[in-house]
Amino acid sequence: MTAAVITFPGSNCDRDMAVALERVMGKPPERLWHRDSDLPRGVDFIALPGGFSYGDYLRSGAMAARSPIMRQVAAAAARGVPVLGVCNGFQILCEAGLLPGALMRNAGQTFICRTAELIVENVSSRFTAGLSRGQRLHIPVAHHDGNYFADQTTLDEIEGSDRVAFRYASNLNGSRRGIAGILNAEGNVLGMMPHPERAVDAAHGGEDGLLLFKSVLDGLSVA
Amino acid sequence: MQVRVHVSLKPGVLDPQGRAVHHALEGLGFADVRDVRIGRLIELDVADGTSDDALETMCRQLLANTVIEDYRIEKAPA
């Protein structure tokens, strides 16, 4: 069982992600740098953490999406390796074309930092198999560019193929159809704005994030 | 060769920044403003003879996100 956390210049949730994964896996993940050209051999799980890679220059996630390691992440995703992008990681996955749509400035213009209530929509992916449909999760958000946008056709396609993973119980940032997290067509790439790695300890104020990590890692250990 | 790439939000994509600036202009007394859209101007200095294809590819691969943005390439007259 080998997990990898990728750090870009300006990532700031990479350590939190590593701590969360170690808590669930019992061993620390491999830490990679954006200029690395190879993923660990036999990597089972890849996490792109939150932060402000490249200072959000050009567009959030735009520069990181073109960094050397992302070619390997795309190849691994195509092989079926589960890839989780949180916050800036979600923005990077959209910019890299691994997920549809884009994340725009919050409709209210303000940076939003608080615990969000999420509604679980998809329960068939490896990230959400341990959850139940309609379940409410409480997970922190902290973003300025979390307003999910895709055109109507794309949104209908995402909804029609059960690829909305989570929706905000109360749409806090203007996201189309209240979308907080989406899956790729194969179900092995998940992007979400809320930070599950910030809800893995009672001292964080909640442990709902553990449910997501346990779901994906349980799925891997039985595979 | 000097090239300017104008990047703007596609029609129909809500521009919260533009809306805020619109409100601010109204607040300053400019009642005639109907809409404000904020874009980005990128100035490139490229080798003479850089092909239009190469410039298009730069826009599509990085300079604009074609999910939400349109772009227009303007080459400075020689």
PDB file of C-alpha atoms in Angstrom:
ATOM      1  CA  MET A   1       0.000   0.000   0.000  1.00  0.00           C
ATOM      2  CA  THR A   2       1.800   3.108  -1.237  1.00  0.00           C
ATOM      3  CA  ALA A   3       0.246   6.545  -1.261  1.00  0.00           C
ATOM      4  CA  ALA A   4       1.825   9.686  -2.661  1.00  0.00           C
ATOM      5  CA  VAL A   5       1.251  13.338  -1.763  1.00  0.00           C
ATOM      6  CA  ILE A   6       2.474  15.846  -4.330  1.00  0.00           C
ATOM      7  CA  THR A   7       3.771  19.241  -3.266  1.00  0.00           C
ATOM      8  CA  PHE A   8       3.768  22.176  -5.678  1.00  0.00           C
ATOM      9  CA  PRO A   9       5.411  25.524  -4.920  1.00  0.00           C
ATOM     10  CA  GLY A  10       2.730  27.199  -2.817  1.00  0.00           C
ATOM     11  CA  SER A  11       0.938  24.053  -1.627  1.00  0.00           C
ATOM     12  CA  ASN A  12       0.122  24.475   2.047  1.00  0.00           C
ATOM     13  CA  CYS A  13      -2.059  21.489   2.960  1.00  0.00           C
ATOM     14  CA  ASP A  14       0.440  18.834   1.878  1.00  0.00           C
ATOM     15  CA  ARG A  15       1.549  18.054   5.395  1.00  0.00           C
ATOM     16  CA  ASP A  16      -2.040  17.889   6.663  1.00  0.00           C
ATOM     17  CA  MET A  17      -2.823  15.453   3.841  1.00  0.00           C
ATOM     18  CA  ALA A  18       0.209  13.323   4.713  1.00  0.00           C
ATOM     19  CA  VAL A  19      -0.807  13.237   8.387  1.00  0.00           C
ATOM     20  CA  ALA A  20      -4.366  12.231   7.473  1.00  0.00           C
ATOM     21  CA  LEU A  21      -3.162   9.436   5.193  1.00  0.00           C
ATOM     22  CA  GLU A  22      -0.706   8.164   7.786  1.00  0.00           C
ATOM     23  CA  ARG A  23      -3.485   8.114  10.338  1.00  0.00           C
ATOM     24  CA  VAL A  24      -5.620   5.909   8.112  1.00  0.00           C
ATOM     25  CA  MET A  25      -2.894   3.785   6.479  1.00  0.00           C
ATOM     26  CA  GLY A  26      -0.639   3.352   9.486  1.00  0.00           C
ATOM     27  CA  LYS A  27       2.398   4.483   7.509  1.00  0.00           C
ATOM     28  CA  PRO A  28       3.432   7.785   5.995  1.00  0.00           C
ATOM     29  CA  PRO A  29       2.827   8.428   2.297  1.00  0.00           C
ATOM     30  CA  GLU A  30       5.648   9.174  -0.114  1.00  0.00           C
ATOM     31  CA  ARG A  31       6.181  12.905  -0.558  1.00  0.00           C
ATOM     32  CA  LEU A  32       6.784  14.116  -4.095  1.00  0.00           C
ATOM     33  CA  TRP A  33       7.862  17.441  -5.557  1.00  0.00           C
ATOM     34  CA  HIS A  34       6.278  18.951  -8.663  1.00  0.00           C
ATOM     35  CA  ARG A  35       9.511  18.592 -10.647  1.00  0.00           C
ATOM     36  CA  ASP A  36       9.805  14.886  -9.955  1.00  0.00           C
ATOM     37  CA  SER A  37       9.372  12.947 -13.149  1.00  0.00           C
ATOM     38  CA  ASP A  38       8.355   9.613 -11.645  1.00  0.00           C
ATOM     39  CA  LEU A  39       5.767   8.404  -9.188  1.00  0.00           C
ATOM     40  CA  PRO A  40       6.724   5.704  -6.658  1.00  0.00           C
ATOM     41  CA  ARG A  41       6.656   2.268  -8.287  1.00  0.00           C
ATOM     42  CA  GLY A  42       3.295   0.591  -7.767  1.00  0.00           C
ATOM     43  CA  VAL A  43       1.681   3.697  -6.274  1.00  0.00           C
ATOM     44  CA  ASP A  44      -1.866   2.882  -5.071  1.00  0.00           C
ATOM     45  CA  PHE A  45      -3.227   6.316  -4.269  1.00  0.00           C
ATOM     46  CA  ILE A  46      -2.273   9.879  -5.228  1.00  0.00           C
ATOM     47  CA  ALA A  47      -3.348  13.041  -3.398  1.00  0.00           C
ATOM     48  CA  LEU A  48      -3.035  16.592  -4.726  1.00  0.00           C
ATOM     49  CA  PRO A  49      -3.276  18.885  -1.689  1.00  0.00           C
ATOM     50  CA  GLY A  50      -4.735  22.322  -1.186  1.00  0.00           C
ATOM     51  CA  GLY A  51      -2.900  25.605  -1.166  1.00  0.00           C
ATOM     52  CA  PHE A  52      -2.027  28.325  -3.632  1.00  0.00           C
ATOM     53  CA  SER A  53       0.320  26.699  -6.114  1.00  0.00           C
ATOM     54  CA  TYR A  54       2.339  29.312  -8.013  1.00  0.00           C
ATOM     55  CA  GLY A  55       0.454  32.005  -6.099  1.00  0.00           C
ATOM     56  CA  ASP A  56      -2.630  31.298  -8.231  1.00  0.00           C
ATOM     57  CA  TYR A  57      -0.798  33.044 -11.109  1.00  0.00           C
ATOM     58  CA  LEU A  58      -2.756  33.146 -14.371  1.00  0.00           C
ATOM     59  CA  ARG A  59      -5.600  31.004 -12.953  1.00  0.00           C
ATOM     60  CA  SER A  60      -5.820  28.853  -9.819  1.00  0.00           C
ATOM     61  CA  GLY A  61      -4.111  25.549 -10.607  1.00  0.00           C
ATOM     62  CA  ALA A  62      -3.131  26.547 -14.156  1.00  0.00           C
ATOM     63  CA  MET A  63       0.629  26.442 -13.723  1.00  0.00           C
ATOM     64  CA  ALA A  64       0.712  23.343 -11.508  1.00  0.00           C
ATOM     65  CA  ALA A  65      -1.427  21.474 -14.033  1.00  0.00           C
ATOM     66  CA  ARG A  66       1.423  21.801 -16.572  1.00  0.00           C
ATOM     67  CA  SER A  67       4.216  20.688 -14.215  1.00  0.00           C
ATOM     68  CA  PRO A  68       6.269  17.556 -15.016  1.00  0.00           C
ATOM     69  CA  ILE A  69       4.726  15.304 -12.351  1.00  0.00           C
ATOM     70  CA  MET A  70       1.216  15.900 -13.701  1.00  0.00           C
ATOM     71  CA  ARG A  71       2.012  13.897 -16.856  1.00  0.00           C
ATOM     72  CA  GLN A  72       2.678  10.937 -14.579  1.00  0.00           C
ATOM     73  CA  VAL A  73      -0.452  11.627 -12.534  1.00  0.00           C
ATOM     74  CA  ALA A  74      -2.526  11.647 -15.739  1.00  0.00           C
ATOM     75  CA  ALA A  75      -0.949   8.368 -16.844  1.00  0.00           C
ATOM     76  CA  ALA A  76      -1.599   6.791 -13.423  1.00  0.00           C
ATOM     77  CA  ALA A  77      -5.210   8.032 -13.469  1.00  0.00           C
ATOM     78  CA  ALA A  78      -5.628   6.431 -16.892  1.00  0.00           C
ATOM     79  CA  ARG A  79      -4.375   3.134 -15.393  1.00  0.00           C
ATOM     80  CA  GLY A  80      -7.101   3.376 -12.751  1.00  0.00           C
ATOM     81  CA  VAL A  81      -5.032   4.589  -9.794  1.00  0.00           C
ATOM     82  CA  PRO A  82      -7.301   6.625  -7.493  1.00  0.00           C
ATOM     83  CA  VAL A  83      -6.433  10.332  -7.502  1.00  0.00           C
ATOM     84  CA  LEU A  84      -7.875  12.785  -4.970  1.00  0.00           C
ATOM     85  CA  GLY A  85      -7.579  16.533  -5.494  1.00  0.00           C
ATOM     86  CA  VAL A  86      -8.623  18.779  -2.626  1.00  0.00           C
ATOM     87  CA  CYS A  87      -9.228  22.516  -3.039  1.00  0.00           C
ATOM     88  CA  ASN A  88      -6.233  23.697  -5.108  1.00  0.00           C
ATOM     89  CA  GLY A  89      -5.823  20.017  -6.025  1.00  0.00           C
ATOM     90  CA  PHE A  90      -9.361  20.081  -7.492  1.00  0.00           C
ATOM     91  CA  GLN A  91      -8.492  23.245  -9.427  1.00  0.00           C
ATOM     92  CA  ILE A  92      -5.352  21.536 -10.747  1.00  0.00           C
ATOM     93  CA  LEU A  93      -7.308  18.447 -11.863  1.00  0.00           C
ATOM     94  CA  CYS A  94      -9.777  20.640 -13.780  1.00  0.00           C
ATOM     95  CA  GLU A  95      -6.972  22.675 -15.357  1.00  0.00           C
ATOM     96  CA  ALA A  96      -5.200  19.441 -16.335  1.00  0.00           C
ATOM     97  CA  GLY A  97      -8.363  18.204 -18.041  1.00  0.00           C
ATOM     98  CA  LEU A  98      -8.661  15.181 -15.730  1.00  0.00           C
ATOM     99  CA  LEU A  99     -12.020  16.525 -14.534  1.00  0.00           C
ATOM    100  CA  PRO A 100     -14.531  18.618 -16.492  1.00  0.00           C
ATOM    101  CA  GLY A 101     -15.392  22.231 -15.715  1.00  0.00           C
ATOM    102  CA  ALA A 102     -13.534  25.017 -13.954  1.00  0.00           C
ATOM    103  CA  LEU A 103     -13.432  26.718 -10.553  1.00  0.00           C
ATOM    104  CA  MET A 104     -14.127  30.422 -10.624  1.00  0.00           C
ATOM    105  CA  ARG A 105     -14.040  33.228  -8.080  1.00  0.00           C
ATOM    106  CA  ASN A 106     -16.672  32.735  -5.341  1.00  0.00           C
ATOM    107  CA  ALA A 107     -19.907  34.445  -6.310  1.00  0.00           C
ATOM    108  CA  GLY A 108     -19.770  36.638  -3.204  1.00  0.00           C
ATOM    109  CA  GLN A 109     -16.144  37.664  -3.963  1.00  0.00           C
ATOM    110  CA  THR A 110     -15.002  36.774  -0.463  1.00  0.00           C
ATOM    111  CA  PHE A 111     -12.646  34.084   0.773  1.00  0.00           C
ATOM    112  CA  ILE A 112     -14.773  31.525   2.626  1.00  0.00           C
ATOM    113  CA  CYS A 113     -13.267  29.695   5.600  1.00  0.00           C
ATOM    114  CA  ARG A 114     -15.689  27.650   7.666  1.00  0.00           C
ATOM    115  CA  THR A 115     -17.175  24.218   8.120  1.00  0.00           C
ATOM    116  CA  ALA A 116     -19.543  23.301   5.305  1.00  0.00           C
ATOM    117  CA  GLU A 117     -22.325  20.761   5.419  1.00  0.00           C
ATOM    118  CA  LEU A 118     -22.111  18.382   2.467  1.00  0.00           C
ATOM    119  CA  ILE A 119     -24.688  15.989   1.104  1.00  0.00           C
ATOM    120  CA  VAL A 120     -23.332  12.697  -0.218  1.00  0.00           C
ATOM    121  CA  GLU A 121     -24.679  12.059  -3.726  1.00  0.00           C
ATOM    122  CA  ASN A 122     -22.575   9.273  -5.206  1.00  0.00           C
ATOM    123  CA  VAL A 123     -22.012   6.093  -3.189  1.00  0.00           C
ATOM    124  CA  SER A 124     -20.591   3.821  -5.888  1.00  0.00           C
ATOM    125  CA  SER A 125     -17.091   5.243  -6.334  1.00  0.00           C
ATOM    126  CA  ARG A 126     -14.135   3.960  -4.358  1.00  0.00           C
ATOM    127  CA  PHE A 127     -14.022   7.285  -2.512  1.00  0.00           C
ATOM    128  CA  THR A 128     -17.634   7.181  -1.433  1.00  0.00           C
ATOM    129  CA  ALA A 129     -18.455   3.469  -1.196  1.00  0.00           C
ATOM    130  CA  GLY A 130     -18.309   3.661   2.592  1.00  0.00           C
ATOM    131  CA  LEU A 131     -20.886   6.440   2.713  1.00  0.00           C
ATOM    132  CA  SER A 132     -24.639   6.411   2.285  1.00  0.00           C
ATOM    133  CA  ARG A 133     -26.677   8.447  -0.148  1.00  0.00           C
ATOM    134  CA  GLY A 134     -28.017  11.634   1.433  1.00  0.00           C
ATOM    135  CA  GLN A 135     -25.604  11.337   4.349  1.00  0.00           C
ATOM    136  CA  ARG A 136     -24.517  14.703   5.756  1.00  0.00           C
ATOM    137  CA  LEU A 137     -20.828  15.353   6.292  1.00  0.00           C
ATOM    138  CA  HIS A 138     -19.290  18.335   8.034  1.00  0.00           C
ATOM    139  CA  ILE A 139     -15.999  19.266   6.411  1.00  0.00           C
ATOM    140  CA  PRO A 140     -14.153  22.610   6.375  1.00  0.00           C
ATOM    141  CA  VAL A 141     -13.829  24.738   3.271  1.00  0.00           C
ATOM    142  CA  ALA A 142     -11.198  27.450   2.800  1.00  0.00           C
ATOM    143  CA  HIS A 143     -11.168  28.957  -0.662  1.00  0.00           C
ATOM    144  CA  HIS A 144     -11.556  32.023  -2.820  1.00  0.00           C
ATOM    145  CA  ASP A 145     -12.003  30.209  -6.135  1.00  0.00           C
ATOM    146  CA  GLY A 146     -14.455  27.419  -5.382  1.00  0.00           C
ATOM    147  CA  ASN A 147     -17.339  28.396  -7.616  1.00  0.00           C
ATOM    148  CA  TYR A 148     -17.760  25.327  -9.815  1.00  0.00           C
ATOM    149  CA  PHE A 149     -18.670  26.081 -13.410  1.00  0.00           C
ATOM    150  CA  ALA A 150     -19.467  23.861 -16.369  1.00  0.00           C
ATOM    151  CA  ASP A 151     -21.841  24.369 -19.283  1.00  0.00           C
ATOM    152  CA  GLN A 152     -25.362  22.913 -19.149  1.00  0.00           C
ATOM    153  CA  THR A 153     -24.512  19.956 -21.380  1.00  0.00           C
ATOM    154  CA  THR A 154     -21.545  19.004 -19.218  1.00  0.00           C
ATOM    155  CA  LEU A 155     -23.556  19.442 -16.011  1.00  0.00           C
ATOM    156  CA  ASP A 156     -26.348  17.237 -17.353  1.00  0.00           C
ATOM    157  CA  GLU A 157     -23.803  14.624 -18.367  1.00  0.00           C
ATOM    158  CA  ILE A 158     -22.133  14.697 -14.926  1.00  0.00           C
ATOM    159  CA  GLU A 159     -25.468  14.420 -13.137  1.00  0.00           C
ATOM    160  CA  GLY A 160     -26.815  11.794 -15.518  1.00  0.00           C
ATOM    161  CA  SER A 161     -23.838   9.535 -14.931  1.00  0.00           C
ATOM    162  CA  ASP A 162     -23.887   9.875 -11.129  1.00  0.00           C
ATOM    163  CA  ARG A 163     -20.628  11.799 -11.010  1.00  0.00           C
ATOM    164  CA  VAL A 164     -21.587  14.448  -8.464  1.00  0.00           C
ATOM    165  CA  ALA A 165     -19.852  13.148  -5.351  1.00  0.00           C
ATOM    166  CA  PHE A 166     -20.919  15.884  -2.936  1.00  0.00           C
ATOM    167  CA  ARG A 167     -23.208  18.883  -2.955  1.00  0.00           C
ATOM    168  CA  TYR A 168     -23.273  21.782  -0.504  1.00  0.00           C
ATOM    169  CA  ALA A 169     -26.336  21.604   1.748  1.00  0.00           C
ATOM    170  CA  SER A 170     -26.319  25.384   1.427  1.00  0.00           C
ATOM    171  CA  ASN A 171     -24.641  26.746  -1.701  1.00  0.00           C
ATOM    172  CA  LEU A 172     -21.975  28.960  -0.189  1.00  0.00           C
ATOM    173  CA  ASN A 173     -19.910  29.959  -3.237  1.00  0.00           C
ATOM    174  CA  GLY A 174     -22.259  30.074  -6.219  1.00  0.00           C
ATOM    175  CA  SER A 175     -21.281  26.674  -7.641  1.00  0.00           C
ATOM    176  CA  ARG A 176     -23.478  25.437 -10.460  1.00  0.00           C
ATOM    177  CA  ARG A 177     -26.053  23.083  -8.988  1.00  0.00           C
ATOM    178  CA  GLY A 178     -24.344  23.374  -5.593  1.00  0.00           C
ATOM    179  CA  ILE A 179     -21.570  21.020  -6.662  1.00  0.00           C
ATOM    180  CA  ALA A 180     -18.808  20.562  -4.075  1.00  0.00           C
ATOM    181  CA  GLY A 181     -17.050  17.546  -5.589  1.00  0.00           C
ATOM    182  CA  ILE A 182     -17.114  15.568  -8.826  1.00  0.00           C
ATOM    183  CA  LEU A 183     -15.778  12.303 -10.219  1.00  0.00           C
ATOM    184  CA  ASN A 184     -14.322  11.471 -13.602  1.00  0.00           C
ATOM    185  CA  ALA A 185     -16.205   9.070 -15.885  1.00  0.00           C
ATOM    186  CA  GLU A 186     -14.291   6.053 -14.557  1.00  0.00           C
ATOM    187  CA  GLY A 187     -14.870   7.040 -10.924  1.00  0.00           C
ATOM    188  CA  ASN A 188     -11.184   6.935  -9.920  1.00  0.00           C
ATOM    189  CA  VAL A 189     -10.503  10.678  -9.911  1.00  0.00           C
ATOM    190  CA  LEU A 190     -12.261  12.846  -7.316  1.00  0.00           C
ATOM    191  CA  GLY A 191     -11.953  16.602  -7.010  1.00  0.00           C
ATOM    192  CA  MET A 192     -13.547  18.441  -4.107  1.00  0.00           C
ATOM    193  CA  MET A 193     -13.253  21.922  -2.623  1.00  0.00           C
ATOM    194  CA  PRO A 194     -13.857  20.921   1.042  1.00  0.00           C
ATOM    195  CA  HIS A 195     -10.839  19.630   2.984  1.00  0.00           C
ATOM    196  CA  PRO A 196     -11.393  16.105   4.342  1.00  0.00           C
ATOM    197  CA  GLU A 197      -7.822  16.116   5.723  1.00  0.00           C
ATOM    198  CA  ARG A 198      -8.896  18.889   8.104  1.00  0.00           C
ATOM    199  CA  ALA A 199     -11.526  16.664   9.689  1.00  0.00           C
ATOM    200  CA  VAL A 200      -9.661  13.552  10.786  1.00  0.00           C
ATOM    201  CA  ASP A 201      -9.294  14.108  14.511  1.00  0.00           C
ATOM    202  CA  ALA A 202     -11.743  14.977  17.276  1.00  0.00           C
ATOM    203  CA  ALA A 203      -9.467  17.932  18.030  1.00  0.00           C
ATOM    204  CA  HIS A 204     -10.242  19.280  14.546  1.00  0.00           C
ATOM    205  CA  GLY A 205     -13.877  19.547  15.580  1.00  0.00           C
ATOM    206  CA  GLY A 206     -14.925  16.493  13.601  1.00  0.00           C
ATOM    207  CA  GLU A 207     -13.762  13.270  11.979  1.00  0.00           C
ATOM    208  CA  ASP A 208     -16.039  13.080   8.934  1.00  0.00           C
ATOM    209  CA  GLY A 209     -13.034  13.300   6.619  1.00  0.00           C
ATOM    210  CA  LEU A 210     -11.865   9.921   7.900  1.00  0.00           C
ATOM    211  CA  LEU A 211     -14.916   8.285   6.294  1.00  0.00           C
ATOM    212  CA  LEU A 212     -13.688   9.298   2.843  1.00  0.00           C
ATOM    213  CA  PHE A 213     -10.079   8.213   3.381  1.00  0.00           C
ATOM    214  CA  LYS A 214     -11.172   4.921   4.959  1.00  0.00           C
ATOM    215  CA  SER A 215     -13.499   4.271   2.051  1.00  0.00           C
ATOM    216  CA  VAL A 216     -10.811   4.580  -0.583  1.00  0.00           C
ATOM    217  CA  LEU A 217      -8.126   2.783   1.418  1.00  0.00           C
ATOM    218  CA  ASP A 218     -10.438  -0.072   2.444  1.00  0.00           C
ATOM    219  CA  GLY A 219     -11.285  -0.532  -1.220  1.00  0.00           C
ATOM    220  CA  LEU A 220      -7.595  -0.786  -2.060  1.00  0.00           C
ATOM    221  CA  SER A 221      -6.671  -3.224   0.676  1.00  0.00           C
ATOM    222  CA  VAL A 222      -9.316  -5.746  -0.408  1.00  0.00           C
ATOM    223  CA  ALA A 223      -8.482  -5.319  -4.109  1.00  0.00           C
TER     224      ALA A 223
ATOM    225  CA  MET B   1       7.423  40.304 -32.649  1.00  0.00           C
ATOM    226  CA  GLN B   2       5.024  41.750 -30.097  1.00  0.00           C
ATOM    227  CA  VAL B   3       1.818  39.798 -29.604  1.00  0.00           C
ATOM    228  CA  ARG B   4      -1.082  40.660 -27.383  1.00  0.00           C
ATOM    229  CA  VAL B   5      -3.475  37.966 -26.212  1.00  0.00           C
ATOM    230  CA  HIS B   6      -6.798  39.230 -24.927  1.00  0.00           C
ATOM    231  CA  VAL B   7      -8.504  36.739 -22.628  1.00  0.00           C
ATOM    232  CA  SER B   8     -12.121  37.319 -21.655  1.00  0.00           C
ATOM    233  CA  LEU B   9     -14.855  35.328 -19.977  1.00  0.00           C
ATOM    234  CA  LYS B  10     -17.234  33.637 -22.394  1.00  0.00           C
ATOM    235  CA  PRO B  11     -20.639  35.230 -22.834  1.00  0.00           C
ATOM    236  CA  GLY B  12     -23.003  33.707 -20.286  1.00  0.00           C
ATOM    237  CA  VAL B  13     -20.273  33.039 -17.709  1.00  0.00           C
ATOM    238  CA  LEU B  14     -21.043  35.142 -14.651  1.00  0.00           C
ATOM    239  CA  ASP B  15     -18.260  37.578 -13.784  1.00  0.00           C
ATOM    240  CA  PRO B  16     -18.516  38.407 -10.065  1.00  0.00           C
ATOM    241  CA  GLN B  17     -15.546  40.809 -10.246  1.00  0.00           C
ATOM    242  CA  GLY B  18     -17.109  42.675 -13.152  1.00  0.00           C
ATOM    243  CA  ARG B  19     -20.367  42.912 -11.253  1.00  0.00           C
ATOM    244  CA  ALA B  20     -18.638  44.333  -8.177  1.00  0.00           C
ATOM    245  CA  VAL B  21     -16.824  46.917 -10.313  1.00  0.00           C
ATOM    246  CA  HIS B  22     -20.127  47.761 -12.007  1.00  0.00           C
ATOM    247  CA  HIS B  23     -21.706  48.441  -8.620  1.00  0.00           C
ATOM    248  CA  ALA B  24     -18.709  50.565  -7.621  1.00  0.00           C
ATOM    249  CA  LEU B  25     -19.008  52.648 -10.802  1.00  0.00           C
ATOM    250  CA  GLU B  26     -22.690  53.171 -10.069  1.00  0.00           C
ATOM    251  CA  GLY B  27     -21.732  54.216  -6.558  1.00  0.00           C
ATOM    252  CA  LEU B  28     -19.437  56.874  -8.071  1.00  0.00           C
ATOM    253  CA  GLY B  29     -22.381  58.246  -9.981  1.00  0.00           C
ATOM    254  CA  PHE B  30     -21.786  56.637 -13.392  1.00  0.00           C
ATOM    255  CA  ALA B  31     -25.375  55.625 -14.024  1.00  0.00           C
ATOM    256  CA  ASP B  32     -24.881  54.950 -17.758  1.00  0.00           C
ATOM    257  CA  VAL B  33     -22.810  51.775 -17.361  1.00  0.00           C
ATOM    258  CA  ARG B  34     -24.807  48.754 -18.555  1.00  0.00           C
ATOM    259  CA  ASP B  35     -22.320  45.977 -17.827  1.00  0.00           C
ATOM    260  CA  VAL B  36     -18.701  45.395 -16.833  1.00  0.00           C
ATOM    261  CA  ARG B  37     -16.629  42.349 -17.777  1.00  0.00           C
ATOM    262  CA  ILE B  38     -13.065  41.909 -16.574  1.00  0.00           C
ATOM    263  CA  GLY B  39     -10.523  40.127 -18.747  1.00  0.00           C
ATOM    264  CA  ARG B  40      -6.786  39.771 -18.966  1.00  0.00           C
ATOM    265  CA  LEU B  41      -4.205  41.134 -21.370  1.00  0.00           C
ATOM    266  CA  ILE B  42      -1.094  39.032 -21.916  1.00  0.00           C
ATOM    267  CA  GLU B  43       1.804  40.607 -23.820  1.00  0.00           C
ATOM    268  CA  LEU B  44       4.227  38.230 -25.487  1.00  0.00           C
ATOM    269  CA  ASP B  45       7.551  38.969 -27.134  1.00  0.00           C
ATOM    270  CA  VAL B  46       8.113  36.097 -29.563  1.00  0.00           C
ATOM    271  CA  ALA B  47      10.619  35.373 -32.308  1.00  0.00           C
ATOM    272  CA  ASP B  48       9.733  36.874 -35.677  1.00  0.00           C
ATOM    273  CA  GLY B  49       8.067  34.265 -37.811  1.00  0.00           C
ATOM    274  CA  THR B  50       6.397  32.455 -34.894  1.00  0.00           C
ATOM    275  CA  SER B  51       3.495  30.690 -36.574  1.00  0.00           C
ATOM    276  CA  ASP B  52      -0.147  31.449 -35.962  1.00  0.00           C
ATOM    277  CA  ASP B  53      -0.554  27.782 -35.123  1.00  0.00           C
ATOM    278  CA  ALA B  54       2.031  28.046 -32.353  1.00  0.00           C
ATOM    279  CA  LEU B  55       0.288  31.105 -30.911  1.00  0.00           C
ATOM    280  CA  GLU B  56      -3.090  29.351 -31.029  1.00  0.00           C
ATOM    281  CA  THR B  57      -1.610  26.336 -29.275  1.00  0.00           C
ATOM    282  CA  MET B  58      -0.117  28.538 -26.534  1.00  0.00           C
ATOM    283  CA  CYS B  59      -3.558  30.027 -25.932  1.00  0.00           C
ATOM    284  CA  ARG B  60      -5.383  26.715 -25.873  1.00  0.00           C
ATOM    285  CA  GLN B  61      -2.798  24.868 -23.761  1.00  0.00           C
ATOM    286  CA  LEU B  62      -2.134  27.503 -21.133  1.00  0.00           C
ATOM    287  CA  LEU B  63      -2.979  31.157 -21.621  1.00  0.00           C
ATOM    288  CA  ALA B  64      -6.766  30.694 -21.711  1.00  0.00           C
ATOM    289  CA  ASN B  65      -9.007  28.102 -20.107  1.00  0.00           C
ATOM    290  CA  THR B  66     -11.413  27.466 -22.962  1.00  0.00           C
ATOM    291  CA  VAL B  67     -13.998  26.008 -20.586  1.00  0.00           C
ATOM    292  CA  ILE B  68     -14.734  29.524 -19.356  1.00  0.00           C
ATOM    293  CA  GLU B  69     -12.682  31.899 -21.485  1.00  0.00           C
ATOM    294  CA  ASP B  70     -12.369  33.144 -25.059  1.00  0.00           C
ATOM    295  CA  TYR B  71      -9.130  34.568 -26.424  1.00  0.00           C
ATOM    296  CA  ARG B  72      -8.145  36.894 -29.234  1.00  0.00           C
ATOM    297  CA  ILE B  73      -4.634  37.145 -30.639  1.00  0.00           C
ATOM    298  CA  GLU B  74      -3.447  40.544 -31.831  1.00  0.00           C
ATOM    299  CA  LYS B  75      -0.098  40.831 -33.585  1.00  0.00           C
ATOM    300  CA  ALA B  76       1.555  44.230 -33.532  1.00  0.00           C
ATOM    301  CA  PRO B  77       2.063  45.620 -37.030  1.00  0.00           C
ATOM    302  CA  ALA B  78       5.664  45.109 -38.144  1.00  0.00           C
TER     303      ALA B  78
END
